[in-house]
mmCIF file of C-alpha atoms and ligand atoms in Angstrom:
data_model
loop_
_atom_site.group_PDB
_atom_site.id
_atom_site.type_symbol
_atom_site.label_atom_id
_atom_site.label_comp_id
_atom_site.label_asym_id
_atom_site.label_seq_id
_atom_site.Cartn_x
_atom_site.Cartn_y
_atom_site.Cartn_z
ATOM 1 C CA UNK A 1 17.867 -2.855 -14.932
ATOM 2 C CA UNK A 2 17.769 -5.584 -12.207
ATOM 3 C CA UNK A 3 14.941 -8.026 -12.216
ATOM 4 C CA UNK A 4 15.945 -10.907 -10.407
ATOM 5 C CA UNK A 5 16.447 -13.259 -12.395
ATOM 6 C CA UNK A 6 14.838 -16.092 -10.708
ATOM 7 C CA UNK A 7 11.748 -14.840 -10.522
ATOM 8 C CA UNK A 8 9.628 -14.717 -13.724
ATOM 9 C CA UNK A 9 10.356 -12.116 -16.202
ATOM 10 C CA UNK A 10 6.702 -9.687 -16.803
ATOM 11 C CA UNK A 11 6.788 -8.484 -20.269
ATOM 12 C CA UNK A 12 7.509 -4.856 -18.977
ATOM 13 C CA UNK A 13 10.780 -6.131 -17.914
ATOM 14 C CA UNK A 14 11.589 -8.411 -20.935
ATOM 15 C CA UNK A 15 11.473 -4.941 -23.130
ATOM 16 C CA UNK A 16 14.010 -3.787 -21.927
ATOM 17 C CA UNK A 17 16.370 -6.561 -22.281
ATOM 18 C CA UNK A 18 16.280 -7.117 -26.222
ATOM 19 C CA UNK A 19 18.912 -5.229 -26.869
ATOM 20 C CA UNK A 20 21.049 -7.158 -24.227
ATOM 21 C CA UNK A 21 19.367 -10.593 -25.626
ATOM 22 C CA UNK A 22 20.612 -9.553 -29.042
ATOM 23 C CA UNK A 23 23.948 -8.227 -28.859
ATOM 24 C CA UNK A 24 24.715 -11.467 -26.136
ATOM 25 C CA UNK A 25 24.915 -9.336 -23.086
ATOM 26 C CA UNK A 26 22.535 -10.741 -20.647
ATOM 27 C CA UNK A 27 24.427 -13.249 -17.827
ATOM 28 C CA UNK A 28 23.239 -16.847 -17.870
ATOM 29 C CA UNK A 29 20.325 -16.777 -15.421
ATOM 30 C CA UNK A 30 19.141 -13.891 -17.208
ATOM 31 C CA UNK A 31 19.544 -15.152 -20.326
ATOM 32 C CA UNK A 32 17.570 -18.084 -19.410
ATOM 33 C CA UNK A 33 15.215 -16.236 -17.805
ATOM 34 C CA UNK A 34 14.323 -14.042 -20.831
ATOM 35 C CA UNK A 35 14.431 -17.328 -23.105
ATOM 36 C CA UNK A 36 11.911 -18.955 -21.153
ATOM 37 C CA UNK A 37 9.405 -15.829 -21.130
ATOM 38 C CA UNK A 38 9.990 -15.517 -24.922
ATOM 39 C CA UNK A 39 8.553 -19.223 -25.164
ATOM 40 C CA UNK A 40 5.952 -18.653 -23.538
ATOM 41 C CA UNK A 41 5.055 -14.916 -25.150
ATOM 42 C CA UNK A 42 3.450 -14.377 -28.513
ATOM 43 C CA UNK A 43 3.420 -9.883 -27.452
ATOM 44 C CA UNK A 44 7.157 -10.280 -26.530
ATOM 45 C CA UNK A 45 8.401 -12.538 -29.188
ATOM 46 C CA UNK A 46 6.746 -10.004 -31.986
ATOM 47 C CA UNK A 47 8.158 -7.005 -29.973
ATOM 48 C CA UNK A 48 11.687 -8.831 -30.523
ATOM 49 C CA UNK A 49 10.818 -9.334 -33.795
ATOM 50 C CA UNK A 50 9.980 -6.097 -34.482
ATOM 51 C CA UNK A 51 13.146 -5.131 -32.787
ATOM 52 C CA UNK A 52 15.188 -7.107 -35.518
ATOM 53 C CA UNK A 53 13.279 -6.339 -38.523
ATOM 54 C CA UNK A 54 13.773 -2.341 -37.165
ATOM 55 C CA UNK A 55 17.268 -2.818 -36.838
ATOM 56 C CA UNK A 56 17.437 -4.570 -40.565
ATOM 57 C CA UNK A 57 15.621 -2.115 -41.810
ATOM 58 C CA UNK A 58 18.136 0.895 -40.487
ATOM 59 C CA UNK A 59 20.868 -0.644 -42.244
ATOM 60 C CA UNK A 60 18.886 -0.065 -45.267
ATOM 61 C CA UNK A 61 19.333 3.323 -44.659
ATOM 62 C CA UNK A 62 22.694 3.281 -45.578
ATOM 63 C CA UNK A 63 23.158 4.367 -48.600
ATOM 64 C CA UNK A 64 24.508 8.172 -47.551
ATOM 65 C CA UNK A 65 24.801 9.981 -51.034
ATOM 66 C CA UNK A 66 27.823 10.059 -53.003
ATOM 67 C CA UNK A 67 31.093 10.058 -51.569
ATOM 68 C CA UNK A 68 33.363 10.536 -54.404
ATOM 69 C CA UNK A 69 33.342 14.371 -54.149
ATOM 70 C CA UNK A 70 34.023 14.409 -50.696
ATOM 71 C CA UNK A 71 36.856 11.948 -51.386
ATOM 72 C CA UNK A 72 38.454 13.951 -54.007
ATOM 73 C CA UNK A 73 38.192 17.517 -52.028
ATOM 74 C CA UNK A 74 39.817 15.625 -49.449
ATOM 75 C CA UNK A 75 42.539 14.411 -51.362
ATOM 76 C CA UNK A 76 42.975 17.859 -52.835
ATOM 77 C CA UNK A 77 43.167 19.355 -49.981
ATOM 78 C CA UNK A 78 45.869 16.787 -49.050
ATOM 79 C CA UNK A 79 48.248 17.209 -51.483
ATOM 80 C CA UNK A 80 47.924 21.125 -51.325
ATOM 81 C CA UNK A 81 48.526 21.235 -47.609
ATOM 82 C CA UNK A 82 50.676 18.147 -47.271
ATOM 83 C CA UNK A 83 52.122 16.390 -50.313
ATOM 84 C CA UNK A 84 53.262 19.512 -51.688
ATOM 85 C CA UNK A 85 54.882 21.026 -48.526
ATOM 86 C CA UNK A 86 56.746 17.575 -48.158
ATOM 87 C CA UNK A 87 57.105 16.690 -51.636
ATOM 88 C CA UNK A 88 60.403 16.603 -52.668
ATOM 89 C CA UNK A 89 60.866 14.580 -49.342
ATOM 90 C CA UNK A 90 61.339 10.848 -49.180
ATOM 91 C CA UNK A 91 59.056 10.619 -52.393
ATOM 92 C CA UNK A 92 56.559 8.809 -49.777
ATOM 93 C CA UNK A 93 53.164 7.412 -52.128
ATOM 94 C CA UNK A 94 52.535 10.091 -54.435
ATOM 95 C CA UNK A 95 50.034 8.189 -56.591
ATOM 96 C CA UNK A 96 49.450 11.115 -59.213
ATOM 97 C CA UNK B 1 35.456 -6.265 -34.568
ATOM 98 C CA UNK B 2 38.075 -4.257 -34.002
ATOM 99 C CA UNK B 3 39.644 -1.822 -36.872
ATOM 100 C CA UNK B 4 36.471 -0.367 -38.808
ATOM 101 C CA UNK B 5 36.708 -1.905 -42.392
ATOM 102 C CA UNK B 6 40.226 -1.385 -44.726
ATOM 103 C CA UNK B 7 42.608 -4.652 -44.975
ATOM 104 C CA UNK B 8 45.151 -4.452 -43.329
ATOM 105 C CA UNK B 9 44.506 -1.506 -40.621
ATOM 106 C CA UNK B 10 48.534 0.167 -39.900
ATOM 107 C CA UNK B 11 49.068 0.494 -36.343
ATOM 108 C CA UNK B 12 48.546 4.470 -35.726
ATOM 109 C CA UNK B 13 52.489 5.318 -35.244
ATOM 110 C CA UNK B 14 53.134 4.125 -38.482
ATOM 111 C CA UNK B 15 50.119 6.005 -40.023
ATOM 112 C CA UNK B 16 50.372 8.737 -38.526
ATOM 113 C CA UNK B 17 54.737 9.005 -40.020
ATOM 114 C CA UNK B 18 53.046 8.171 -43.681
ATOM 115 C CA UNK B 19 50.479 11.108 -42.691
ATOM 116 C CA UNK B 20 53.102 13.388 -42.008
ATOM 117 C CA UNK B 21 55.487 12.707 -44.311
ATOM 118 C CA UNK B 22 52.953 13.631 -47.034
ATOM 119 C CA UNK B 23 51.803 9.997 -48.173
ATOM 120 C CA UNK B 24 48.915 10.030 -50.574
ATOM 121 C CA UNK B 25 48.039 6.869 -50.334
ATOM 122 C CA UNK B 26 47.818 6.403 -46.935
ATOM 123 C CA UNK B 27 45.862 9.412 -46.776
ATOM 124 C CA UNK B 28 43.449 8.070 -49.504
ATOM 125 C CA UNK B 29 43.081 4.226 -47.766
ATOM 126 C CA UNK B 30 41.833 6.716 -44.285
ATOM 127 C CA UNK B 31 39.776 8.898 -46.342
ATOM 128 C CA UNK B 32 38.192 5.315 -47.607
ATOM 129 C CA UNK B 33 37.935 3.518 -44.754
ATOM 130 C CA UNK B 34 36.189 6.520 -42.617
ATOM 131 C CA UNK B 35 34.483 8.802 -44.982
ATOM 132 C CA UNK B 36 31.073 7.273 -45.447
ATOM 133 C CA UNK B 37 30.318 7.183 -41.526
ATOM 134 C CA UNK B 38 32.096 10.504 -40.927
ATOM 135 C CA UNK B 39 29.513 11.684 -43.577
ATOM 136 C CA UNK B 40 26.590 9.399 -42.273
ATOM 137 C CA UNK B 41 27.390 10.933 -38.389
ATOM 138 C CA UNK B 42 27.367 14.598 -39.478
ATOM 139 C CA UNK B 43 23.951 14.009 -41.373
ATOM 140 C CA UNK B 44 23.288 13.016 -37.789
ATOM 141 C CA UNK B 45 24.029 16.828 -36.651
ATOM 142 C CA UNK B 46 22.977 18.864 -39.637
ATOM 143 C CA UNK B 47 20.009 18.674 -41.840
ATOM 144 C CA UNK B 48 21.418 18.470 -45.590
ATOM 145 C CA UNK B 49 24.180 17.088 -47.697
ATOM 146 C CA UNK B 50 25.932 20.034 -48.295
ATOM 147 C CA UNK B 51 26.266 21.263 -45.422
ATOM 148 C CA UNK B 52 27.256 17.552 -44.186
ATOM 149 C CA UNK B 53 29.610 17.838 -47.497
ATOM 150 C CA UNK B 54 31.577 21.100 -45.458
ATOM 151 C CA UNK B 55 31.470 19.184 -42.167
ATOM 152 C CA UNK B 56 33.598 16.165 -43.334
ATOM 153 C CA UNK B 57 36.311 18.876 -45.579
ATOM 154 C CA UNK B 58 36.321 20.965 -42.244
ATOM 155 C CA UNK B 59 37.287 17.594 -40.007
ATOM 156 C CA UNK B 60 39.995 16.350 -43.220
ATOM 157 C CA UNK B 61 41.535 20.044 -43.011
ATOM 158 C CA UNK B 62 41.816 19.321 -39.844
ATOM 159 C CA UNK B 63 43.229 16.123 -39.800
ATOM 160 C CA UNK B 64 45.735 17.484 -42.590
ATOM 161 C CA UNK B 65 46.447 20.681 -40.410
ATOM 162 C CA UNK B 66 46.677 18.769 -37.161
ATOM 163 C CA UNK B 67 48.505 15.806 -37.625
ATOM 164 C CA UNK B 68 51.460 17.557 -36.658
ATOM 165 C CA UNK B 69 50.390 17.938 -33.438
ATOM 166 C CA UNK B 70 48.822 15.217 -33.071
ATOM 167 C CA UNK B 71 50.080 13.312 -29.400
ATOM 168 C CA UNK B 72 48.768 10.317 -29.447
ATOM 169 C CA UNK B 73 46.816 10.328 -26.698
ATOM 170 C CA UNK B 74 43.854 8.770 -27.981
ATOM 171 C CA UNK B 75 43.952 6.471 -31.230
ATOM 172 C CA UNK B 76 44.408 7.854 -34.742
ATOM 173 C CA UNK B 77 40.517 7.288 -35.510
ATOM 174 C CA UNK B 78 38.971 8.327 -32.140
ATOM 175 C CA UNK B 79 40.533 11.851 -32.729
ATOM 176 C CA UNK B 80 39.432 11.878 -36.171
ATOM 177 C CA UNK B 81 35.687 11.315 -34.926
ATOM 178 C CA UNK B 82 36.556 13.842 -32.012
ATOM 179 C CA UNK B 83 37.170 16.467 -34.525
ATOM 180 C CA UNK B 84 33.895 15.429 -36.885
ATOM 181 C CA UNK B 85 31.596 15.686 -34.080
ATOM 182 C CA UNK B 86 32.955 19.153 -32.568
ATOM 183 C CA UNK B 87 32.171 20.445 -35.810
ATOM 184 C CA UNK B 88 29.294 18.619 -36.472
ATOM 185 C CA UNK B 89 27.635 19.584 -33.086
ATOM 186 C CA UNK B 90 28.536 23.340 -33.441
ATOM 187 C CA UNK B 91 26.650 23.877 -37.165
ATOM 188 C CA UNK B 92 24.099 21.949 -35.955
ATOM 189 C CA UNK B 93 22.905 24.117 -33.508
ATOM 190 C CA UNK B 94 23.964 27.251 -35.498
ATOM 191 C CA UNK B 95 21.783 25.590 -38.166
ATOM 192 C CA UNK B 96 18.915 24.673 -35.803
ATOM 193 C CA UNK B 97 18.372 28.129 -34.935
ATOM 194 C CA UNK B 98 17.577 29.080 -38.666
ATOM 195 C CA UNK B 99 15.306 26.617 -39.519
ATOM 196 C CA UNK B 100 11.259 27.095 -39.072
ATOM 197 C CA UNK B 101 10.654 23.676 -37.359
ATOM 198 C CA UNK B 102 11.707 21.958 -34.734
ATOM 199 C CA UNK B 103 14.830 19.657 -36.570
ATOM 200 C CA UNK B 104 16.574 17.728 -33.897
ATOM 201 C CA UNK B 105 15.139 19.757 -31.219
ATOM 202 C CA UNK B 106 15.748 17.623 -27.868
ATOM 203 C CA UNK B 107 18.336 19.353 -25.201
ATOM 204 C CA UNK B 108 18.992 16.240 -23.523
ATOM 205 C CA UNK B 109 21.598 14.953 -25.524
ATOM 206 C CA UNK B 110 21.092 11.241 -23.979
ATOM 207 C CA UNK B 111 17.911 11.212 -23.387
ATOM 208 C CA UNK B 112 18.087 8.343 -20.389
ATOM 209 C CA UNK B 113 15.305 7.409 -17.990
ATOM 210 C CA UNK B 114 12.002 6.280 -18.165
ATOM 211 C CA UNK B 115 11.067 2.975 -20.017
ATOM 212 C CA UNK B 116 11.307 2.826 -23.571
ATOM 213 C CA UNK B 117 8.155 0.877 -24.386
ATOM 214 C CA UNK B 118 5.243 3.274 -23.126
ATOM 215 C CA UNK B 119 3.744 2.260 -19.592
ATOM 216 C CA UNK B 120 0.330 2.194 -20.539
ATOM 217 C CA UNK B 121 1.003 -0.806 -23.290
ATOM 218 C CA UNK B 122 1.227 -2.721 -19.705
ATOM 219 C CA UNK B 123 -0.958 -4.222 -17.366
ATOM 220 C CA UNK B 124 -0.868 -1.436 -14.195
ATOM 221 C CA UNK B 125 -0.894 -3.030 -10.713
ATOM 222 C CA UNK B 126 -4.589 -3.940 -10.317
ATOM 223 C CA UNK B 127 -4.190 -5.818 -13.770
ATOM 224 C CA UNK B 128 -4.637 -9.569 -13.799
ATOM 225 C CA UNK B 129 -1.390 -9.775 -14.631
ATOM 226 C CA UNK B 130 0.467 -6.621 -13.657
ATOM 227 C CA UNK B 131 3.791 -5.924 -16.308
ATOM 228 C CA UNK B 132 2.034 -8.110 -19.115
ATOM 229 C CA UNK B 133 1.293 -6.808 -22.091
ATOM 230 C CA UNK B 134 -2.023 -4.895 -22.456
ATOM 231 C CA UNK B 135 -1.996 -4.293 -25.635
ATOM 232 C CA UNK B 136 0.435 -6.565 -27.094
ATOM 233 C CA UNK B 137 2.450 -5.793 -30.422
ATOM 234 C CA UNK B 138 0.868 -7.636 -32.893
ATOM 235 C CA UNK B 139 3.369 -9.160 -35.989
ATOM 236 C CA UNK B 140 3.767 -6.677 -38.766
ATOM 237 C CA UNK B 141 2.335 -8.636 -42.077
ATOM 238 C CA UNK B 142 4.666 -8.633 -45.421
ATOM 239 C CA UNK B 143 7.506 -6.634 -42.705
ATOM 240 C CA UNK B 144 10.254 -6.844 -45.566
ATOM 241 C CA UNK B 145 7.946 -5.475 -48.423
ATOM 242 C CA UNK B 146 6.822 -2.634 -46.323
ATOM 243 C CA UNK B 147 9.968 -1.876 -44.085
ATOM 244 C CA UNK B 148 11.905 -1.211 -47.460
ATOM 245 C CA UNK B 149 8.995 1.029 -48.683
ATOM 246 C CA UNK B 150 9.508 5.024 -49.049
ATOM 247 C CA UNK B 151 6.756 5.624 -45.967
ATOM 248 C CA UNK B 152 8.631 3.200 -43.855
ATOM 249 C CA UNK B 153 11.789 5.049 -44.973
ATOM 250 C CA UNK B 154 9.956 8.455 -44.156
ATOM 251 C CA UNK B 155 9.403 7.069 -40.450
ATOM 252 C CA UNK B 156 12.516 6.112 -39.521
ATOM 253 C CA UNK B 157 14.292 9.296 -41.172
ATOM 254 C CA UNK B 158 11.792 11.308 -39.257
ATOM 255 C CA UNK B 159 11.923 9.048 -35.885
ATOM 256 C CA UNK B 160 16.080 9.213 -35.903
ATOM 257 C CA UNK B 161 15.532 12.877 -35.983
ATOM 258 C CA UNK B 162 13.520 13.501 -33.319
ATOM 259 C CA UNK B 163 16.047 11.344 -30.685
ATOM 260 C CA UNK B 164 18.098 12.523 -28.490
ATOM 261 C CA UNK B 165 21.779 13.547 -30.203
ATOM 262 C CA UNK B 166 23.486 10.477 -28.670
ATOM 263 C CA UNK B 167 21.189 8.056 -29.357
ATOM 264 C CA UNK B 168 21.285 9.491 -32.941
ATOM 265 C CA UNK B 169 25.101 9.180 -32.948
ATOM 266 C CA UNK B 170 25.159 5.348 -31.781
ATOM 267 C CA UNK B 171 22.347 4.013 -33.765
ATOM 268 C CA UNK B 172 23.850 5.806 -36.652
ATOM 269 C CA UNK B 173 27.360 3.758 -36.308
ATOM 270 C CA UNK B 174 25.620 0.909 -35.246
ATOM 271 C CA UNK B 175 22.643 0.052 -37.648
ATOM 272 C CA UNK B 176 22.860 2.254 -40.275
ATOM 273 C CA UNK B 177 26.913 2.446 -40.925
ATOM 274 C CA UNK B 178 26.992 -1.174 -39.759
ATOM 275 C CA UNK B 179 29.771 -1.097 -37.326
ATOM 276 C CA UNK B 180 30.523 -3.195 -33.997
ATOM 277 C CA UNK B 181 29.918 -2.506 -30.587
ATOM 278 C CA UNK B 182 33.378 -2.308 -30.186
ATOM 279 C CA UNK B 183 33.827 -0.068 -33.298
ATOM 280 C CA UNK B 184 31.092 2.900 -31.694
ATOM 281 C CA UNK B 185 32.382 2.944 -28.822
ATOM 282 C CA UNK B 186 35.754 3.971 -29.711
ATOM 283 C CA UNK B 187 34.741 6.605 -32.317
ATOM 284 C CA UNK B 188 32.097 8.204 -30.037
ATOM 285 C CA UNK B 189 34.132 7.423 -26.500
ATOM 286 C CA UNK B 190 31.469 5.558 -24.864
ATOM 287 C CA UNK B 191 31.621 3.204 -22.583
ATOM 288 C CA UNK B 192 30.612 -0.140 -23.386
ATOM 289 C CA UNK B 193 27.069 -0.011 -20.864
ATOM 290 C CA UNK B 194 26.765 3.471 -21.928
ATOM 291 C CA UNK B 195 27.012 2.529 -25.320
ATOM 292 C CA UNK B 196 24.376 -0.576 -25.548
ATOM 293 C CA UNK B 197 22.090 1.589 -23.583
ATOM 294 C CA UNK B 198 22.029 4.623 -25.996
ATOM 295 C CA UNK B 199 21.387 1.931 -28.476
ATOM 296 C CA UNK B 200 18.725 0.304 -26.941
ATOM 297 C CA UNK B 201 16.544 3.522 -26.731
ATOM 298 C CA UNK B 202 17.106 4.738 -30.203
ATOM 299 C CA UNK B 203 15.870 1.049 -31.475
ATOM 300 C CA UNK B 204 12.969 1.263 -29.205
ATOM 301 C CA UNK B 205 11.954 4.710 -30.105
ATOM 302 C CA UNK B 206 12.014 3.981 -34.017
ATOM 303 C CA UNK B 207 10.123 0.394 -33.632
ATOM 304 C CA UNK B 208 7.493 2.538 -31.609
ATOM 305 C CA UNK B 209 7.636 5.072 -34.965
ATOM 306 C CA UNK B 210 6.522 2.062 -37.379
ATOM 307 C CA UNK B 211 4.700 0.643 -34.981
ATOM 308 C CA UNK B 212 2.049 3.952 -35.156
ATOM 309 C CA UNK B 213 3.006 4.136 -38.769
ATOM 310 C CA UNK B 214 1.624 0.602 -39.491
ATOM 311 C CA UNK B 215 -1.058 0.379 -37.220
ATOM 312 C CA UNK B 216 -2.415 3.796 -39.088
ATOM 313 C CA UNK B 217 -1.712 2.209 -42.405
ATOM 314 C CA UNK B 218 -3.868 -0.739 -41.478
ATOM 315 C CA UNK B 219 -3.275 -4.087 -42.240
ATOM 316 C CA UNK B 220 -1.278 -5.232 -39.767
ATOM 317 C CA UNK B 221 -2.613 -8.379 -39.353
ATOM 318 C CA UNK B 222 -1.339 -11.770 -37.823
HETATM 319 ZN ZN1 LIG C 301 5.981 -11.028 -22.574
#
């Protein structure tokens, strides 16, 4: 990735700098450079667009199921392996 | 930045004694704070909930089992992710070879090189204007309606699985579970470049996804 920076950004090069642009990676001439392409670029500012509203629309994604059963086998298999073995111990958190 | 999510993050020595010495609740706040993207990263791997459901027991049996052993040599979460992935990774393929279509097929597990917008959406040489757009992206109309629809949901579900295993891994951590830069990086031991980079083509490839998906729809208008 090494367009110089002083010369003028083409849009094949701007691609591959959103993700730079967006998570503040790009050194100051670069920065500028990209800045001054994206004012001047109705294909690339979209593209970057597009590029956030993707990204937005990933985190919708998030929603992975429920966890609760995962958290209480977990937990089970905690205190069988571990709070058991140590539990006359230092009586360290044993919520139950 | 920093610690993934959970208050006040203990410094690993101190977690790790509460760990061994059998502490519940210290065990419970980890379980808390990492469970949902130890879940979301092995739905990364394997292709349903339960067997996503065995991956994460498998890595908190080992946790439980190992943390005995456990040197220090990397931080408290990193090996936690370590052990999640080696197990994630190994039923994925063993379940990949049993299913009838081609689920996560890529074998380069980067997937680096090449450009990540496709050449011929540029000017070639001979072009007025060689490297500007030749067939520019044109704005999506109503994005937020449509983005949040079940067929834009479809696309992206379908578009994560068909990249490369690491790209899968950091775009899961970073746009679908939310975390920082900072936070990938140390759960999947990337470096920082190698990181934004992994990133950058997974993005790419799933804008390209809706991209088609729109344009077939129609209606993408300006
Ligand atoms: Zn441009």
């Amino acid at each position: 990735m090494s367009p110089q920076a002083q010369a003028q950004l083409t849009c094949k090069e701007f691609v591959e700098l959103v993700t730079d642009l967006i998570e503040d990676q790009l050194d100051a001439a670069l920065r500028l450079a990209a800045e001054a392409h994206l004012g001047d670029c109705d294909g690339c500012e979209a593209y970057l667009e597009q590029i956030r509203q993707t990204v937005a629309a990933l985190r919708g994604l998030a929603d992975s199921g429920d966890f609760t059963r995962d958290r209480e086998r977990a937990l089970a298999a905690f205190r069988e392996l571990r709070a058991d073995a140590h539990g006359n111990g230092n009586g360290a958190g044993r919520s139950e | 930045m920093g610690q993934p999510v959970g208050d006040e993050p203990r410094d690993d020595a101190e977690l790790v004694e509460a760990l061994r010495g059998g502490d519940e609740r210290a065990f419970a706040d980890l379980v808390d704070e990492l469970g949902p993207a130890l879940r979301r990263l092995a739905l990364a791997h394997v292709p349903s909930e339960a067997v996503a459901d065995e991956v994460v027991q498998d890595t908190w049996l080992g946790v439980i089992r190992g943390i005995d052993g456990f040197e220090g040599r990397s931080a408290l979460r990193t090996w936690i992710f370590r052990i999640l992935l080696n197990n994630a990774r190994t039923r994925g393929k063993r379940e990949r070879r049993t299913l009838p279509f081609s689920f996560f097929r890529r074998d380069d597990p980067e997937g680096r090189g090449g450009p990540t917008v496709d050449a011929d959406r540029f000017q070639g040489r001979r072009g007025d204007q060689p490297g500007a757009w030749a067939r520019p992206p044109v704005e999506w109309s109503s994005p937020e309606e449509r983005l949040a629809g079940d067929a834009a949901r479809r696309v992206m579900l379908e578009a994560i699985a068909e990249l490369p295993a690491r790209q899968r891994e950091v775009l899961t951590l970073r746009d679908i579970q939310g975390y920082s830069a900072a936070e990938a990086r140390n759960a999947l031991e990337l470096t920082e470049t190698n990181q934004r980079v992994l990133l950058h083509r997974a993005r790419a490839k799933v804008r390209a996804a809706l991209e088609r998906h729109f344009d077939d729809e129609g209606g993408a208008g300006r």
